[in-house]
Coordinates of C-alpha atoms and ligand atoms in Angstrom, one line a residue:
X1 CA 0.0 0.0 0.0
X2 CA 1.3 3.5 -0.9
X3 CA 2.2 6.1 1.6
X4 CA -0.8 8.0 2.9
X5 CA -1.2 11.5 4.3
X6 CA -3.9 11.4 7.0
X7 CA -5.6 14.3 8.8
X8 CA -6.9 14.2 12.3
X9 CA -9.1 16.6 14.2
X10 CA -11.0 16.9 17.5
X11 CA -14.4 18.5 17.4
X12 CA -17.0 19.4 20.1
X13 CA -16.5 19.7 23.8
X14 CA -13.1 18.5 25.0
X15 CA -12.6 15.6 27.4
X16 CA -10.0 13.4 28.8
X17 CA -8.4 10.9 26.4
X18 CA -8.4 13.0 23.3
X19 CA -4.6 13.4 23.3
X20 CA -4.2 9.7 23.9
X21 CA -6.3 9.0 20.8
X22 CA -4.3 11.5 18.7
X23 CA -1.1 9.9 20.0
X24 CA -2.2 6.3 19.2
X25 CA -3.4 7.2 15.7
X26 CA -0.1 9.1 15.0
X27 CA 2.1 6.3 16.3
X28 CA 0.3 3.6 14.3
X29 CA 0.1 5.7 11.1
X30 CA 3.8 6.6 11.3
X31 CA 4.7 3.0 12.0
X32 CA 3.1 2.3 8.6
X33 CA 5.3 5.0 7.0
X34 CA 2.3 7.4 6.6
X35 CA 2.2 11.1 7.5
X36 CA -0.1 12.4 10.1
X37 CA -1.4 16.0 10.0
X38 CA -3.2 17.5 13.0
X39 CA -5.9 20.0 12.0
X40 CA -6.2 22.7 14.6
X41 CA -9.7 23.8 15.9
X42 CA -11.5 21.4 13.7
X43 CA -13.7 23.0 11.0
X44 CA -12.7 26.5 12.2
X45 CA -9.1 25.6 11.3
X46 CA -10.1 24.5 7.9
X47 CA -11.8 27.8 7.3
X48 CA -8.6 29.7 7.9
X49 CA -6.2 30.5 5.1
X50 CA -3.8 28.8 5.0
X51 CA -5.7 26.0 6.7
X52 CA -4.5 25.7 10.3
X53 CA -2.6 22.4 10.5
X54 CA 0.6 20.9 12.0
X55 CA 2.6 17.8 11.2
X56 CA 2.4 15.2 14.0
X57 CA 5.2 12.8 14.7
X58 CA 5.5 10.1 17.4
X59 CA 8.4 12.0 19.2
X60 CA 6.1 15.0 19.7
X61 CA 3.4 12.8 21.3
X62 CA 5.3 11.1 24.1
X63 CA 3.7 9.1 26.9
X64 CA 2.6 12.2 28.8
X65 CA -0.1 12.6 26.2
X66 CA -1.7 9.4 27.5
X67 CA -2.9 11.2 30.6
X68 CA -2.9 14.8 29.5
X69 CA -6.4 16.3 29.5
X70 CA -7.7 18.7 26.8
X71 CA -6.7 18.4 23.2
X72 CA -3.4 19.5 21.8
X73 CA -5.2 20.3 18.5
X74 CA -7.8 22.6 20.0
X75 CA -11.5 22.1 19.4
X76 CA -14.8 24.0 18.7
X77 CA -18.3 23.2 19.8
X78 CA -20.0 26.1 18.0
X79 CA -19.9 27.3 14.4
X80 CA -21.7 24.6 12.4
X81 CA -20.2 25.3 8.9
X82 CA -23.6 24.7 7.3
X83 CA -25.2 27.4 9.4
X84 CA -22.2 29.5 10.5
X85 CA -23.1 32.5 12.7
X86 CA -22.1 35.7 10.8
X87 CA -21.3 39.2 12.3
X88 CA -24.6 40.6 11.0
X89 CA -26.5 38.0 13.1
X90 CA -27.4 35.9 10.1
X91 CA -26.2 32.4 9.2
X92 CA -24.2 31.3 6.2
X93 CA -23.3 28.0 4.6
X94 CA -19.5 27.9 4.7
X95 CA -19.1 24.2 4.0
X96 CA -17.4 24.8 0.7
X97 CA -14.7 26.8 2.4
X98 CA -14.1 23.9 4.9
X99 CA -13.9 21.4 2.1
X100 CA -11.5 23.6 0.1
X101 CA -9.3 24.0 3.3
X102 CA -9.2 20.2 3.7
X103 CA -8.2 19.8 0.0
X104 CA -5.5 22.4 0.4
X105 CA -3.7 20.0 2.8
X106 CA -3.4 17.3 0.3
X107 CA -4.9 14.6 2.6
X108 CA -5.9 11.1 1.6
X109 CA -8.3 10.5 4.5
X110 CA -9.6 12.1 7.7
X111 CA -10.0 10.9 11.3
X112 CA -12.7 12.9 13.1
X113 CA -12.9 12.6 16.8
X114 CA -16.2 13.9 18.0
X115 CA -19.6 13.5 19.6
X116 CA -22.8 12.8 17.8
X117 CA -23.3 16.4 16.7
X118 CA -19.7 16.8 15.4
X119 CA -19.7 13.4 13.6
X120 CA -23.0 14.3 11.9
X121 CA -21.5 17.6 10.6
X122 CA -18.2 15.9 9.5
X123 CA -20.1 13.2 7.7
X124 CA -22.2 15.8 5.8
X125 CA -18.9 17.6 4.8
X126 CA -17.4 14.2 3.8
X127 CA -20.3 13.4 1.6
X128 CA -20.4 16.8 0.0
X129 CA -16.6 17.0 -0.5
X130 CA -15.8 13.3 -1.3
X131 CA -13.7 13.1 1.9
X132 CA -12.7 9.6 3.1
X133 CA -13.8 9.9 6.8
X134 CA -13.5 7.6 9.8
X135 CA -15.1 8.7 13.0
X136 CA -14.1 8.2 16.6
X137 CA -16.7 8.7 19.4
X138 CA -15.8 11.0 22.3
X139 CA -18.0 12.7 24.8
X140 CA -18.3 12.8 28.6
X141 CA -22.0 12.4 28.0
X142 CA -21.5 8.8 26.6
X143 CA -24.6 9.4 24.4
X144 CA -23.2 8.3 21.0
X145 CA -25.3 5.5 19.6
X146 CA -24.0 2.0 18.8
X147 CA -21.0 2.1 21.2
X148 CA -20.9 1.2 24.8
X149 CA -18.2 3.7 25.5
X150 CA -17.1 7.1 24.2
X151 CA -13.7 8.5 25.1
X152 CA -13.8 10.8 28.1
X153 CA -16.8 9.3 29.8
X154 CA -15.0 7.1 32.3
X155 CA -12.9 10.0 33.5
X156 CA -15.9 12.2 34.0
X157 CA -17.6 9.5 36.1
X158 CA -14.5 9.2 38.2
X159 CA -14.5 13.0 38.8
X160 CA -18.2 12.8 39.9
X161 CA -17.5 9.9 42.2
X162 CA -14.6 11.8 43.8
X163 CA -16.9 14.7 44.3
X164 CA -19.4 12.5 46.1
X165 CA -16.7 11.0 48.2
X166 CA -15.7 14.5 49.3
X167 CA -19.2 15.7 49.9
X168 CA -20.1 12.7 52.1
X169 CA -17.9 13.6 55.1
X170 CA -18.9 17.3 55.1
X171 CA -22.5 16.3 54.7
X172 CA -22.2 14.0 57.7
X173 CA -20.4 16.6 59.8
X174 CA -23.1 19.2 59.3
X175 CA -26.2 17.1 59.0
X176 CA -26.8 18.3 55.5
X177 CA -28.4 17.2 52.3
X178 CA -25.9 17.6 49.5
X179 CA -27.1 18.1 45.9
X180 CA -24.5 17.4 43.2
X181 CA -25.4 18.6 39.7
X182 CA -23.4 16.8 37.0
X183 CA -23.2 17.2 33.2
X184 CA -24.3 14.8 30.6
X185 CA -26.5 16.9 28.3
X186 CA -29.7 14.9 27.5
X187 CA -28.4 11.6 29.0
X188 CA -28.2 10.5 32.6
X189 CA -25.2 8.2 32.3
X190 CA -22.8 10.2 34.5
X191 CA -25.4 10.8 37.2
X192 CA -26.4 7.1 37.2
X193 CA -23.0 5.6 37.3
X194 CA -21.5 8.1 39.7
X195 CA -24.6 7.9 41.9
X196 CA -24.4 4.2 42.3
X197 CA -20.6 4.2 42.8
X198 CA -20.6 7.2 45.1
X199 CA -23.4 6.1 47.4
X200 CA -26.1 8.5 46.5
X201 CA -29.5 8.2 48.1
X202 CA -31.3 9.9 45.2
X203 CA -30.4 9.9 41.5
X204 CA -32.4 12.1 39.1
X205 CA -31.9 11.5 35.4
X206 CA -33.8 12.9 32.4
X207 CA -34.8 9.4 31.4
X208 CA -37.0 8.8 34.5
X209 CA -39.7 11.3 35.5
X210 CA -39.7 12.2 39.2
X211 CA -42.0 13.8 41.7
X212 CA -40.6 16.3 44.1
X213 CA -42.6 14.9 46.9
X214 CA -41.1 11.5 46.4
X215 CA -37.6 12.9 46.6
X216 CA -38.5 14.8 49.7
X217 CA -40.0 11.7 51.3
X218 CA -36.7 9.8 50.5
X219 CA -34.8 12.5 52.4
X220 CA -37.2 12.3 55.3
X221 CA -36.9 8.5 55.4
X222 CA -33.1 8.6 55.4
X223 CA -33.2 11.0 58.4
X224 CA -36.0 9.1 60.2
X225 CA -33.8 6.0 59.8
X226 CA -31.1 7.6 61.9
X227 CA -28.7 8.9 59.2
X228 CA -28.2 12.6 59.5
X229 CA -27.1 13.3 55.9
X230 CA -28.2 12.5 52.4
X231 CA -26.6 12.7 48.9
X232 CA -28.5 13.6 45.8
X233 CA -27.1 13.5 42.3
X234 CA -29.0 15.3 39.5
X235 CA -28.2 15.3 35.8
X236 CA -28.1 18.8 34.3
X237 CA -30.9 18.2 31.9
X238 CA -33.4 17.0 34.5
X239 CA -36.5 19.3 34.3
X240 CA -38.3 21.1 37.0
X241 CA -41.4 19.3 38.4
X242 CA -43.4 21.7 36.1
X243 CA -41.5 20.2 33.1
X244 CA -39.2 23.1 32.4
X245 CA -35.6 22.7 31.4
X246 CA -33.3 24.9 33.5
X247 CA -30.9 26.6 31.0
X248 CA -28.7 29.6 30.7
X249 CA -27.7 31.6 27.7
X250 CA -23.9 31.7 27.4
X251 CA -22.4 33.8 24.6
X252 CA -25.6 33.3 22.6
X253 CA -25.7 29.6 23.2
X254 CA -28.1 27.7 25.4
X255 CA -26.6 25.4 28.0
X256 CA -28.1 23.4 30.8
X257 CA -27.4 24.5 34.4
X258 CA -29.2 25.3 37.6
X259 CA -31.5 22.4 38.3
X260 CA -29.3 21.5 41.3
X261 CA -29.9 24.8 43.0
X262 CA -33.6 24.7 42.1
X263 CA -34.0 21.3 43.7
X264 CA -31.9 22.2 46.7
X265 CA -34.1 25.2 47.5
X266 CA -37.3 23.2 47.1
X267 CA -36.1 20.3 49.2
X268 CA -35.0 22.6 52.0
X269 CA -38.5 24.1 52.0
X270 CA -40.2 20.7 51.9
X271 CA -38.0 18.8 54.4
X272 CA -36.5 21.5 56.6
X273 CA -33.1 19.9 56.0
X274 CA -30.1 22.2 55.6
X275 CA -29.2 21.8 51.9
X276 CA -26.1 22.7 49.9
X277 CA -25.6 22.5 46.2
X278 CA -22.4 21.7 44.2
X279 CA -22.3 22.2 40.4
X280 CA -19.5 20.1 39.1
X281 CA -19.3 21.7 35.6
X282 CA -16.2 21.6 33.4
X283 CA -14.1 19.9 36.1
X284 CA -15.6 16.7 34.6
X285 CA -13.8 17.4 31.3
X286 CA -10.4 18.5 32.5
X287 CA -9.1 15.7 34.6
X288 CA -6.2 13.4 33.7
X289 CA -7.5 10.4 31.8
X290 CA -8.3 7.3 33.9
X291 CA -6.8 4.0 32.7
X292 CA -10.1 3.0 30.9
X293 CA -10.0 6.2 28.8
X294 CA -6.3 5.8 28.0
X295 CA -7.0 2.3 26.8
X296 CA -10.1 3.1 24.9
X297 CA -8.5 6.1 23.2
X298 CA -5.5 4.0 22.3
X299 CA -7.6 1.2 20.8
X300 CA -9.8 3.6 18.9
X301 CA -6.9 5.7 17.5
X302 CA -5.1 2.6 16.2
X303 CA -8.4 1.0 14.9
X304 CA -9.2 4.2 13.0
X305 CA -5.9 3.9 11.1
X306 CA -6.6 0.3 10.4
X307 CA -10.0 1.2 8.8
X308 CA -8.2 3.7 6.6
X309 CA -5.7 1.0 5.6
X310 CA -8.5 -1.3 4.7
X311 CA -10.3 1.4 2.7
X312 CA -13.4 1.3 4.9
X313 CA -14.7 4.8 5.2
X314 CA -17.9 6.5 6.4
X315 CA -17.6 4.3 9.5
X316 CA -17.1 4.9 13.2
X317 CA -15.0 2.8 15.6
X318 CA -17.0 1.5 18.5
X319 CA -16.9 -0.7 21.6
X320 CA -19.3 -3.6 21.8
X321 CA -19.2 -6.7 23.9
X322 CA -15.6 -6.2 24.9
X323 CA -14.4 -5.8 21.4
X324 CA -13.4 -2.9 19.2
X325 CA -15.7 -2.9 16.1
X326 CA -16.8 -0.4 13.5
X327 CA -20.3 0.7 12.6
X328 CA -21.7 2.8 9.7
X329 CA -21.6 6.5 10.6
X330 CA -25.0 6.8 8.9
X331 CA -26.5 4.7 11.7
X332 CA -25.3 6.9 14.6
X333 CA -26.6 10.2 13.0
X334 CA -29.8 11.4 14.6
X335 CA -29.7 8.6 17.2
X336 CA -28.7 8.8 20.8
X337 CA -27.6 6.3 23.5
X338 CA -29.5 7.2 26.7
X339 CA -30.0 5.4 29.9
X340 CA -32.4 2.5 29.7
X341 CA -34.9 2.9 32.6
X342 CA -35.5 -0.8 32.6
X343 CA -31.7 -1.6 32.2
X344 CA -29.4 -3.4 34.7
X345 CA -27.9 -0.3 36.3
X346 CA -31.3 1.3 37.1
X347 CA -32.4 -2.0 38.5
X348 CA -29.2 -2.3 40.6
X349 CA -29.7 1.2 41.9
X350 CA -33.2 0.4 43.0
X351 CA -32.0 -2.8 44.7
X352 CA -29.6 -0.7 46.7
X353 CA -32.5 1.5 47.9
X354 CA -31.6 4.4 45.7
X355 CA -34.6 6.5 44.8
X356 CA -35.2 7.9 41.3
X357 CA -38.0 10.0 42.7
X358 CA -40.6 8.1 40.7
Ligands
F6P401 O1 -21.2 17.5 25.6 C1 -20.3 17.7 26.6 C2 -20.8 18.8 27.6 O2 -19.8 19.0 28.6 C3 -22.1 18.6 28.2 O3 -22.1 17.7 29.2 C4 -22.5 20.0 28.6 O4 -23.9 20.2 28.6 C5 -21.9 20.9 27.5 O5 -20.9 20.1 26.9 C6 -21.2 22.1 28.0 O6 -20.8 22.9 26.9 P1 -19.9 24.1 27.0 O7 -18.5 23.6 27.1 O8 -20.1 24.8 25.7 O9 -20.2 24.9 28.2

């Protein structure tokens, strides 16, 4: 097989393990005698002239990149090139510029590391521009369809568990109810997994409707049972009992945030318990990658290069049944992997006496 020149980019919100994936893909590609080109700031880098890219070599990406959080390539989670926000407030289709930028780099194929939104945009660009694309799933939300694990999720869960471990002693010392709000966008995976592992009394996730009175009753029951503190984990996209999403506008974009404080205030009123709220936020994205993410990222990075070598494009690497596999990108677009309310983890949580407020 001839020498290839491969591009790689990270798109969407950053997370732990991105650098480990870039490292793995670069090591494997260079081992084959190929060239690896890192595209900086994803599609935004391809809109710049000259296109913003840097040659990657194994010696640049030493073992510290296995653990290092963030992305050495930079990322964007705004600025869809098909509806790019313009200074006059309107939107413009700049996809042709992105494709032209990609072509200017003389690449044979592209590895796109992204969540479902980014992968859908990259796929559309690939189809329009005849780009040979392989996708790699990453997101702390773990909501990409057809894969059990996305890069960054395990580390985010670890951070949330550590937060619960630290909230517990202070909750016990002050007889308090501690509410921990975690990220996850429209999926409750972080809240559910951290809640079970961190000993929560209540886990609220968007996939299971709750009633505030049920949550208050659980807090009363815990206290009546002789325990002076309670831990509640809530996913950021959980709605108020009235069905409203709690969001904020940040630089013109809508983001979840605030349901924890809302619930904390209401629970204090209903139970009389002293309540404190912690919003974990971007701390979940910036931690050093845990072993599971280092491994997953390494496997995915190497597998993505394999797919290019095999000429198998328009596919995403995935983790299923303890194996690395690949699935059609077409099948992950417009789908989402959310918590199964009848699944084994929810069942386990209930068996442990954890309340979902339902
Ligand atoms: O998708 C990852 C994520 O961290 C979500 O969990 C969260 O809702 C969102 O991104 C935050 O986005 P931003 O970094 O733009 O504030």
